[in-house]
Amino acid sequence: EYRPAVVYINGEYWGIHNIREKVNEEFLASNNPGVDPDELDELEFGGDIIEGDNQEYLDMINFVENNSLVHTDNYLVVSNQIDIENFIDYYVIQIFIGNTDWPGNNIKFWKSHTDGSKWKWILFDTDFGFGLFPTWSSNAYHNTLQFALQSNGPGWPNPPWSTLLFRKLMENSNFQSKFINHFCFYLNARFTPEYLNNHISNIVENISSEMPNHIDKWNGNIFQWNESVNSIIEFGDIR
């Protein structure tokens, strides 16, 4: 959750700042009933520990590296450890928005210590999405699906370790079918230009009356801000 706020420091106007939930173990517990913030594993990148332990995840990745997920039995070993629905939704949104500061960066995933829990991924820090650098690779025509499946990407932003799990899961026809169906559903629902434009408009209207003051504080340009808004809308329309 987030909300924009006008900030004053010792009475001095400081512009719009966004109050936002911090992605940590308390955040995970508060948004997942029954989860204890002291009884979970939260990892980042290729398995670096934020909270808890990483051995179960590393063991799973080792299995993925050394076994073909084409075979149903091997796929079931992995799908019993990963929340497949969550994983697919996470990849669908990252790919649709064209996030090119990922998958080798801004990755967090977690699992509670309760019986039957599975690894889930956390969406955060997506500022490279929606064409932040339209003259670079992040534009509405960027093939982010291919980008997220590359086996020989550079050290940043899509090194081989960061695409491994998705690549291997896509070997399995059942997973691939689920992924395609999820993507098609969202393309006809939340990703339609009408839905996106309404969402963008709501955000813009919520802060537009304050933007002249904010821009004046930080020596910005209201015309540039309007152009940026239009660029976001155009990205959604084209995408």
PDB file of C-alpha atoms in Angstrom:
ATOM      1  CA  GLU A   1       0.000   0.000   0.000  1.00  0.00           C
ATOM      2  CA  TYR A   2       1.084   3.582  -0.550  1.00  0.00           C
ATOM      3  CA  ARG A   3      -0.226   7.100  -0.436  1.00  0.00           C
ATOM      4  CA  PRO A   4       1.345  10.379  -1.567  1.00  0.00           C
ATOM      5  CA  ALA A   5       1.913  12.971   1.144  1.00  0.00           C
ATOM      6  CA  VAL A   6       2.983  16.604   1.178  1.00  0.00           C
ATOM      7  CA  VAL A   7       6.012  16.876   3.436  1.00  0.00           C
ATOM      8  CA  TYR A   8       7.192  19.818   5.515  1.00  0.00           C
ATOM      9  CA  ILE A   9      10.500  19.722   7.399  1.00  0.00           C
ATOM     10  CA  ASN A  10      10.652  22.272  10.229  1.00  0.00           C
ATOM     11  CA  GLY A  11       7.942  24.204   8.428  1.00  0.00           C
ATOM     12  CA  GLU A  12       9.735  24.200   5.074  1.00  0.00           C
ATOM     13  CA  TYR A  13       7.837  22.775   2.113  1.00  0.00           C
ATOM     14  CA  TRP A  14       9.547  19.652   0.793  1.00  0.00           C
ATOM     15  CA  GLY A  15       7.182  18.491  -1.948  1.00  0.00           C
ATOM     16  CA  ILE A  16       5.378  15.200  -2.516  1.00  0.00           C
ATOM     17  CA  HIS A  17       6.806  12.072  -0.934  1.00  0.00           C
ATOM     18  CA  ASN A  18       5.245   8.618  -1.066  1.00  0.00           C
ATOM     19  CA  ILE A  19       4.473   6.841   2.202  1.00  0.00           C
ATOM     20  CA  ARG A  20       4.860   3.177   1.368  1.00  0.00           C
ATOM     21  CA  GLU A  21       4.813  -0.175   3.118  1.00  0.00           C
ATOM     22  CA  LYS A  22       8.339  -1.522   3.540  1.00  0.00           C
ATOM     23  CA  VAL A  23       8.889  -4.969   2.052  1.00  0.00           C
ATOM     24  CA  ASN A  24      10.108  -6.972   5.029  1.00  0.00           C
ATOM     25  CA  GLU A  25       8.987  -9.853   7.227  1.00  0.00           C
ATOM     26  CA  GLU A  26       6.399  -7.695   9.045  1.00  0.00           C
ATOM     27  CA  PHE A  27       4.932  -6.717   5.669  1.00  0.00           C
ATOM     28  CA  LEU A  28       4.689 -10.380   4.675  1.00  0.00           C
ATOM     29  CA  ALA A  29       3.030 -11.358   7.953  1.00  0.00           C
ATOM     30  CA  SER A  30       0.505  -8.507   7.844  1.00  0.00           C
ATOM     31  CA  ASN A  31      -0.578  -9.403   4.306  1.00  0.00           C
ATOM     32  CA  ASN A  32      -0.672 -13.175   4.803  1.00  0.00           C
ATOM     33  CA  PRO A  33      -2.915 -14.340   7.674  1.00  0.00           C
ATOM     34  CA  GLY A  34      -1.331 -16.923   9.927  1.00  0.00           C
ATOM     35  CA  VAL A  35       2.257 -16.044   8.982  1.00  0.00           C
ATOM     36  CA  ASP A  36       4.645 -15.320  11.865  1.00  0.00           C
ATOM     37  CA  PRO A  37       7.258 -12.664  10.934  1.00  0.00           C
ATOM     38  CA  ASP A  38       9.827 -14.570  13.011  1.00  0.00           C
ATOM     39  CA  GLU A  39       9.082 -17.886  11.330  1.00  0.00           C
ATOM     40  CA  LEU A  40       9.818 -17.404   7.640  1.00  0.00           C
ATOM     41  CA  ASP A  41      12.626 -17.393   5.094  1.00  0.00           C
ATOM     42  CA  GLU A  42      13.033 -14.232   3.023  1.00  0.00           C
ATOM     43  CA  LEU A  43      15.694 -14.280   0.324  1.00  0.00           C
ATOM     44  CA  GLU A  44      16.925 -12.086  -2.517  1.00  0.00           C
ATOM     45  CA  PHE A  45      18.914 -12.414  -5.750  1.00  0.00           C
ATOM     46  CA  GLY A  46      20.051 -16.032  -6.179  1.00  0.00           C
ATOM     47  CA  GLY A  47      19.254 -17.013  -2.599  1.00  0.00           C
ATOM     48  CA  ASP A  48      21.003 -14.447  -0.403  1.00  0.00           C
ATOM     49  CA  ILE A  49      19.502 -14.418   3.076  1.00  0.00           C
ATOM     50  CA  ILE A  50      17.474 -11.453   4.324  1.00  0.00           C
ATOM     51  CA  GLU A  51      15.719 -13.430   7.043  1.00  0.00           C
ATOM     52  CA  GLY A  52      15.807 -17.090   8.034  1.00  0.00           C
ATOM     53  CA  ASP A  53      17.600 -19.758   6.014  1.00  0.00           C
ATOM     54  CA  ASN A  54      18.269 -20.469   2.324  1.00  0.00           C
ATOM     55  CA  GLN A  55      19.180 -24.166   2.246  1.00  0.00           C
ATOM     56  CA  GLU A  56      15.802 -25.429   1.014  1.00  0.00           C
ATOM     57  CA  TYR A  57      15.838 -22.919  -1.832  1.00  0.00           C
ATOM     58  CA  LEU A  58      19.429 -23.737  -2.826  1.00  0.00           C
ATOM     59  CA  ASP A  59      18.602 -27.455  -2.794  1.00  0.00           C
ATOM     60  CA  MET A  60      15.636 -26.823  -5.079  1.00  0.00           C
ATOM     61  CA  ILE A  61      17.736 -24.757  -7.512  1.00  0.00           C
ATOM     62  CA  ASN A  62      20.358 -27.505  -7.551  1.00  0.00           C
ATOM     63  CA  PHE A  63      17.623 -29.976  -8.491  1.00  0.00           C
ATOM     64  CA  VAL A  64      16.368 -27.655 -11.234  1.00  0.00           C
ATOM     65  CA  GLU A  65      19.878 -27.272 -12.661  1.00  0.00           C
ATOM     66  CA  ASN A  66      20.470 -31.002 -12.828  1.00  0.00           C
ATOM     67  CA  ASN A  67      17.101 -32.363 -13.924  1.00  0.00           C
ATOM     68  CA  SER A  68      14.818 -31.850 -16.906  1.00  0.00           C
ATOM     69  CA  LEU A  69      11.430 -30.427 -15.980  1.00  0.00           C
ATOM     70  CA  VAL A  70       9.993 -31.811 -19.204  1.00  0.00           C
ATOM     71  CA  HIS A  71       9.283 -34.902 -17.143  1.00  0.00           C
ATOM     72  CA  THR A  72       6.154 -34.661 -15.015  1.00  0.00           C
ATOM     73  CA  ASP A  73       7.720 -36.227 -11.941  1.00  0.00           C
ATOM     74  CA  ASN A  74      10.562 -33.686 -11.906  1.00  0.00           C
ATOM     75  CA  TYR A  75       8.165 -30.825 -12.506  1.00  0.00           C
ATOM     76  CA  LEU A  76       6.037 -31.966  -9.561  1.00  0.00           C
ATOM     77  CA  VAL A  77       9.091 -31.905  -7.306  1.00  0.00           C
ATOM     78  CA  VAL A  78       9.510 -28.200  -8.108  1.00  0.00           C
ATOM     79  CA  SER A  79       5.823 -27.261  -8.218  1.00  0.00           C
ATOM     80  CA  ASN A  80       5.435 -28.760  -4.741  1.00  0.00           C
ATOM     81  CA  GLN A  81       7.950 -26.190  -3.518  1.00  0.00           C
ATOM     82  CA  ILE A  82       6.899 -23.136  -5.567  1.00  0.00           C
ATOM     83  CA  ASP A  83       3.531 -21.371  -5.612  1.00  0.00           C
ATOM     84  CA  ILE A  84       3.161 -21.717  -9.390  1.00  0.00           C
ATOM     85  CA  GLU A  85       0.197 -19.321  -9.641  1.00  0.00           C
ATOM     86  CA  ASN A  86       2.147 -16.628  -7.790  1.00  0.00           C
ATOM     87  CA  PHE A  87       5.296 -17.246  -9.832  1.00  0.00           C
ATOM     88  CA  ILE A  88       3.416 -16.945 -13.124  1.00  0.00           C
ATOM     89  CA  ASP A  89       1.555 -13.787 -12.099  1.00  0.00           C
ATOM     90  CA  TYR A  90       4.853 -12.269 -10.970  1.00  0.00           C
ATOM     91  CA  TYR A  91       6.530 -13.008 -14.307  1.00  0.00           C
ATOM     92  CA  VAL A  92       3.532 -11.881 -16.341  1.00  0.00           C
ATOM     93  CA  ILE A  93       3.515  -8.407 -14.782  1.00  0.00           C
ATOM     94  CA  GLN A  94       7.304  -7.980 -14.966  1.00  0.00           C
ATOM     95  CA  ILE A  95       7.288  -8.973 -18.628  1.00  0.00           C
ATOM     96  CA  PHE A  96       4.286  -6.863 -19.573  1.00  0.00           C
ATOM     97  CA  ILE A  97       5.648  -3.657 -18.019  1.00  0.00           C
ATOM     98  CA  GLY A  98       9.032  -4.250 -19.681  1.00  0.00           C
ATOM     99  CA  ASN A  99      11.083  -4.152 -16.487  1.00  0.00           C
ATOM    100  CA  THR A 100      14.721  -4.257 -17.610  1.00  0.00           C
ATOM    101  CA  ASP A 101      16.212  -3.787 -14.143  1.00  0.00           C
ATOM    102  CA  TRP A 102      15.254  -7.437 -13.601  1.00  0.00           C
ATOM    103  CA  PRO A 103      15.429 -10.472 -13.306  1.00  0.00           C
ATOM    104  CA  GLY A 104      19.031 -10.120 -12.104  1.00  0.00           C
ATOM    105  CA  ASN A 105      18.103  -7.302  -9.720  1.00  0.00           C
ATOM    106  CA  ASN A 106      15.224  -6.303  -7.433  1.00  0.00           C
ATOM    107  CA  ILE A 107      14.247  -9.894  -6.636  1.00  0.00           C
ATOM    108  CA  LYS A 108      12.776 -11.022  -3.332  1.00  0.00           C
ATOM    109  CA  PHE A 109      10.988 -14.248  -2.496  1.00  0.00           C
ATOM    110  CA  TRP A 110       9.868 -15.913   0.691  1.00  0.00           C
ATOM    111  CA  LYS A 111       8.330 -18.945   2.367  1.00  0.00           C
ATOM    112  CA  SER A 112       6.853 -19.349   5.830  1.00  0.00           C
ATOM    113  CA  HIS A 113       7.879 -22.201   8.128  1.00  0.00           C
ATOM    114  CA  THR A 114       4.329 -23.583   8.280  1.00  0.00           C
ATOM    115  CA  ASP A 115       3.622 -27.026   6.842  1.00  0.00           C
ATOM    116  CA  GLY A 116       2.843 -27.018   3.131  1.00  0.00           C
ATOM    117  CA  SER A 117       4.101 -23.494   2.498  1.00  0.00           C
ATOM    118  CA  LYS A 118       5.695 -22.702  -0.860  1.00  0.00           C
ATOM    119  CA  TRP A 119       8.054 -20.080  -2.229  1.00  0.00           C
ATOM    120  CA  LYS A 120       6.367 -16.875  -3.371  1.00  0.00           C
ATOM    121  CA  TRP A 121       7.790 -13.872  -5.197  1.00  0.00           C
ATOM    122  CA  ILE A 122       7.368 -10.201  -4.234  1.00  0.00           C
ATOM    123  CA  LEU A 123       6.774  -7.470  -6.808  1.00  0.00           C
ATOM    124  CA  PHE A 124       8.685  -4.281  -5.949  1.00  0.00           C
ATOM    125  CA  ASP A 125      10.908  -1.569  -7.428  1.00  0.00           C
ATOM    126  CA  THR A 126       9.559  -1.601 -10.981  1.00  0.00           C
ATOM    127  CA  ASP A 127      10.632   1.927 -11.947  1.00  0.00           C
ATOM    128  CA  PHE A 128      12.385   0.697 -15.118  1.00  0.00           C
ATOM    129  CA  GLY A 129       9.003  -0.469 -16.406  1.00  0.00           C
ATOM    130  CA  PHE A 130       6.715   1.434 -18.782  1.00  0.00           C
ATOM    131  CA  GLY A 131       9.568   2.892 -20.805  1.00  0.00           C
ATOM    132  CA  LEU A 132      11.695   4.766 -18.268  1.00  0.00           C
ATOM    133  CA  PHE A 133      14.522   4.723 -20.836  1.00  0.00           C
ATOM    134  CA  PRO A 134      12.692   4.655 -24.190  1.00  0.00           C
ATOM    135  CA  THR A 135      15.897   5.260 -26.165  1.00  0.00           C
ATOM    136  CA  TRP A 136      17.480   2.189 -24.529  1.00  0.00           C
ATOM    137  CA  SER A 137      16.058  -1.350 -24.542  1.00  0.00           C
ATOM    138  CA  SER A 138      13.033  -0.516 -22.396  1.00  0.00           C
ATOM    139  CA  ASN A 139      10.358   0.508 -24.869  1.00  0.00           C
ATOM    140  CA  ALA A 140       6.884  -0.705 -25.766  1.00  0.00           C
ATOM    141  CA  TYR A 141       8.299  -3.057 -28.420  1.00  0.00           C
ATOM    142  CA  HIS A 142      10.923  -4.647 -26.148  1.00  0.00           C
ATOM    143  CA  ASN A 143      10.693  -8.460 -26.198  1.00  0.00           C
ATOM    144  CA  THR A 144      10.797  -8.868 -22.430  1.00  0.00           C
ATOM    145  CA  LEU A 145       9.655 -12.496 -22.614  1.00  0.00           C
ATOM    146  CA  GLN A 146      12.722 -13.403 -24.666  1.00  0.00           C
ATOM    147  CA  PHE A 147      14.828 -11.200 -22.370  1.00  0.00           C
ATOM    148  CA  ALA A 148      13.627 -13.136 -19.289  1.00  0.00           C
ATOM    149  CA  LEU A 149      14.406 -16.463 -20.975  1.00  0.00           C
ATOM    150  CA  GLN A 150      17.948 -15.734 -22.167  1.00  0.00           C
ATOM    151  CA  SER A 151      20.493 -18.327 -21.071  1.00  0.00           C
ATOM    152  CA  ASN A 152      23.533 -16.143 -21.758  1.00  0.00           C
ATOM    153  CA  GLY A 153      22.547 -12.653 -20.587  1.00  0.00           C
ATOM    154  CA  PRO A 154      25.131 -10.201 -19.232  1.00  0.00           C
ATOM    155  CA  GLY A 155      26.056  -9.791 -15.557  1.00  0.00           C
ATOM    156  CA  TRP A 156      23.271  -7.226 -15.366  1.00  0.00           C
ATOM    157  CA  PRO A 157      20.320  -7.209 -15.809  1.00  0.00           C
ATOM    158  CA  ASN A 158      19.621 -10.853 -16.804  1.00  0.00           C
ATOM    159  CA  PRO A 159      22.566 -13.123 -15.969  1.00  0.00           C
ATOM    160  CA  PRO A 160      22.081 -16.885 -16.486  1.00  0.00           C
ATOM    161  CA  TRP A 161      21.372 -17.646 -12.805  1.00  0.00           C
ATOM    162  CA  SER A 162      18.493 -15.148 -12.818  1.00  0.00           C
ATOM    163  CA  THR A 163      16.704 -16.736 -15.788  1.00  0.00           C
ATOM    164  CA  LEU A 164      17.390 -20.374 -14.866  1.00  0.00           C
ATOM    165  CA  LEU A 165      14.211 -21.176 -12.942  1.00  0.00           C
ATOM    166  CA  PHE A 166      11.878 -19.596 -15.504  1.00  0.00           C
ATOM    167  CA  ARG A 167      13.741 -21.225 -18.400  1.00  0.00           C
ATOM    168  CA  LYS A 168      13.553 -24.655 -16.836  1.00  0.00           C
ATOM    169  CA  LEU A 169       9.898 -24.346 -15.847  1.00  0.00           C
ATOM    170  CA  MET A 170       9.044 -23.318 -19.417  1.00  0.00           C
ATOM    171  CA  GLU A 171      10.380 -26.691 -20.586  1.00  0.00           C
ATOM    172  CA  ASN A 172       7.270 -28.238 -19.076  1.00  0.00           C
ATOM    173  CA  SER A 173       4.179 -28.168 -21.285  1.00  0.00           C
ATOM    174  CA  ASN A 174       1.788 -27.896 -18.327  1.00  0.00           C
ATOM    175  CA  PHE A 175       3.594 -24.844 -16.953  1.00  0.00           C
ATOM    176  CA  GLN A 176       3.865 -23.286 -20.396  1.00  0.00           C
ATOM    177  CA  SER A 177       0.139 -23.681 -20.968  1.00  0.00           C
ATOM    178  CA  LYS A 178      -0.625 -22.117 -17.569  1.00  0.00           C
ATOM    179  CA  PHE A 179       1.706 -19.216 -18.327  1.00  0.00           C
ATOM    180  CA  ILE A 180       0.147 -18.511 -21.728  1.00  0.00           C
ATOM    181  CA  ASN A 181      -3.393 -18.688 -20.342  1.00  0.00           C
ATOM    182  CA  HIS A 182      -2.572 -16.362 -17.445  1.00  0.00           C
ATOM    183  CA  PHE A 183      -0.955 -13.873 -19.812  1.00  0.00           C
ATOM    184  CA  CYS A 184      -3.905 -13.975 -22.204  1.00  0.00           C
ATOM    185  CA  PHE A 185      -6.321 -13.422 -19.328  1.00  0.00           C
ATOM    186  CA  TYR A 186      -4.477 -10.312 -18.150  1.00  0.00           C
ATOM    187  CA  LEU A 187      -4.086  -8.982 -21.684  1.00  0.00           C
ATOM    188  CA  ASN A 188      -7.858  -8.997 -21.900  1.00  0.00           C
ATOM    189  CA  ALA A 189      -8.436  -7.618 -18.411  1.00  0.00           C
ATOM    190  CA  ARG A 190      -5.994  -5.529 -16.387  1.00  0.00           C
ATOM    191  CA  PHE A 191      -3.654  -4.829 -19.300  1.00  0.00           C
ATOM    192  CA  THR A 192      -6.203  -3.369 -21.695  1.00  0.00           C
ATOM    193  CA  PRO A 193      -5.527   0.272 -22.644  1.00  0.00           C
ATOM    194  CA  GLU A 194      -8.850   1.297 -21.080  1.00  0.00           C
ATOM    195  CA  TYR A 195      -8.032  -0.280 -17.724  1.00  0.00           C
ATOM    196  CA  LEU A 196      -4.485   1.070 -17.719  1.00  0.00           C
ATOM    197  CA  ASN A 197      -5.559   4.579 -18.712  1.00  0.00           C
ATOM    198  CA  ASN A 198      -8.154   4.699 -15.945  1.00  0.00           C
ATOM    199  CA  HIS A 199      -5.575   3.547 -13.407  1.00  0.00           C
ATOM    200  CA  ILE A 200      -2.987   6.076 -14.591  1.00  0.00           C
ATOM    201  CA  SER A 201      -5.588   8.859 -14.626  1.00  0.00           C
ATOM    202  CA  ASN A 202      -6.582   8.123 -11.030  1.00  0.00           C
ATOM    203  CA  ILE A 203      -2.969   8.402  -9.877  1.00  0.00           C
ATOM    204  CA  VAL A 204      -2.366  11.585 -11.893  1.00  0.00           C
ATOM    205  CA  GLU A 205      -5.552  13.271 -10.699  1.00  0.00           C
ATOM    206  CA  ASN A 206      -4.686  12.475  -7.098  1.00  0.00           C
ATOM    207  CA  ILE A 207      -1.495  14.573  -7.208  1.00  0.00           C
ATOM    208  CA  SER A 208      -1.990  16.960 -10.156  1.00  0.00           C
ATOM    209  CA  SER A 209      -3.179  19.907  -8.053  1.00  0.00           C
ATOM    210  CA  GLU A 210      -0.004  19.693  -5.954  1.00  0.00           C
ATOM    211  CA  MET A 211       2.438  19.180  -8.824  1.00  0.00           C
ATOM    212  CA  PRO A 212       3.031  22.915  -9.554  1.00  0.00           C
ATOM    213  CA  ASN A 213       4.233  23.405  -5.954  1.00  0.00           C
ATOM    214  CA  HIS A 214       6.325  20.239  -6.053  1.00  0.00           C
ATOM    215  CA  ILE A 215       7.901  21.208  -9.376  1.00  0.00           C
ATOM    216  CA  ASP A 216       8.605  24.732  -8.151  1.00  0.00           C
ATOM    217  CA  LYS A 217      10.378  23.298  -5.093  1.00  0.00           C
ATOM    218  CA  TRP A 218      12.628  21.035  -7.157  1.00  0.00           C
ATOM    219  CA  ASN A 219      13.124  23.325 -10.186  1.00  0.00           C
ATOM    220  CA  GLY A 220      11.180  21.021 -12.487  1.00  0.00           C
ATOM    221  CA  ASN A 221       9.018  21.650 -15.509  1.00  0.00           C
ATOM    222  CA  ILE A 222       5.255  21.030 -15.591  1.00  0.00           C
ATOM    223  CA  PHE A 223       5.368  20.477 -19.350  1.00  0.00           C
ATOM    224  CA  GLN A 224       7.997  17.778 -18.904  1.00  0.00           C
ATOM    225  CA  TRP A 225       5.815  16.129 -16.252  1.00  0.00           C
ATOM    226  CA  ASN A 226       2.824  16.155 -18.602  1.00  0.00           C
ATOM    227  CA  GLU A 227       4.985  14.648 -21.355  1.00  0.00           C
ATOM    228  CA  SER A 228       6.088  11.901 -18.977  1.00  0.00           C
ATOM    229  CA  VAL A 229       2.483  11.097 -18.105  1.00  0.00           C
ATOM    230  CA  ASN A 230       1.652  10.923 -21.822  1.00  0.00           C
ATOM    231  CA  SER A 231       4.639   8.637 -22.398  1.00  0.00           C
ATOM    232  CA  ILE A 232       3.338   6.217 -19.763  1.00  0.00           C
ATOM    233  CA  ILE A 233      -0.118   6.219 -21.337  1.00  0.00           C
ATOM    234  CA  GLU A 234       1.384   5.687 -24.799  1.00  0.00           C
ATOM    235  CA  PHE A 235       3.482   2.766 -23.538  1.00  0.00           C
ATOM    236  CA  GLY A 236       0.350   1.060 -22.211  1.00  0.00           C
ATOM    237  CA  ASP A 237      -1.567   1.687 -25.422  1.00  0.00           C
ATOM    238  CA  ILE A 238       1.189   0.275 -27.641  1.00  0.00           C
ATOM    239  CA  ARG A 239       2.127  -2.559 -25.347  1.00  0.00           C
TER     240      ARG A 239
END
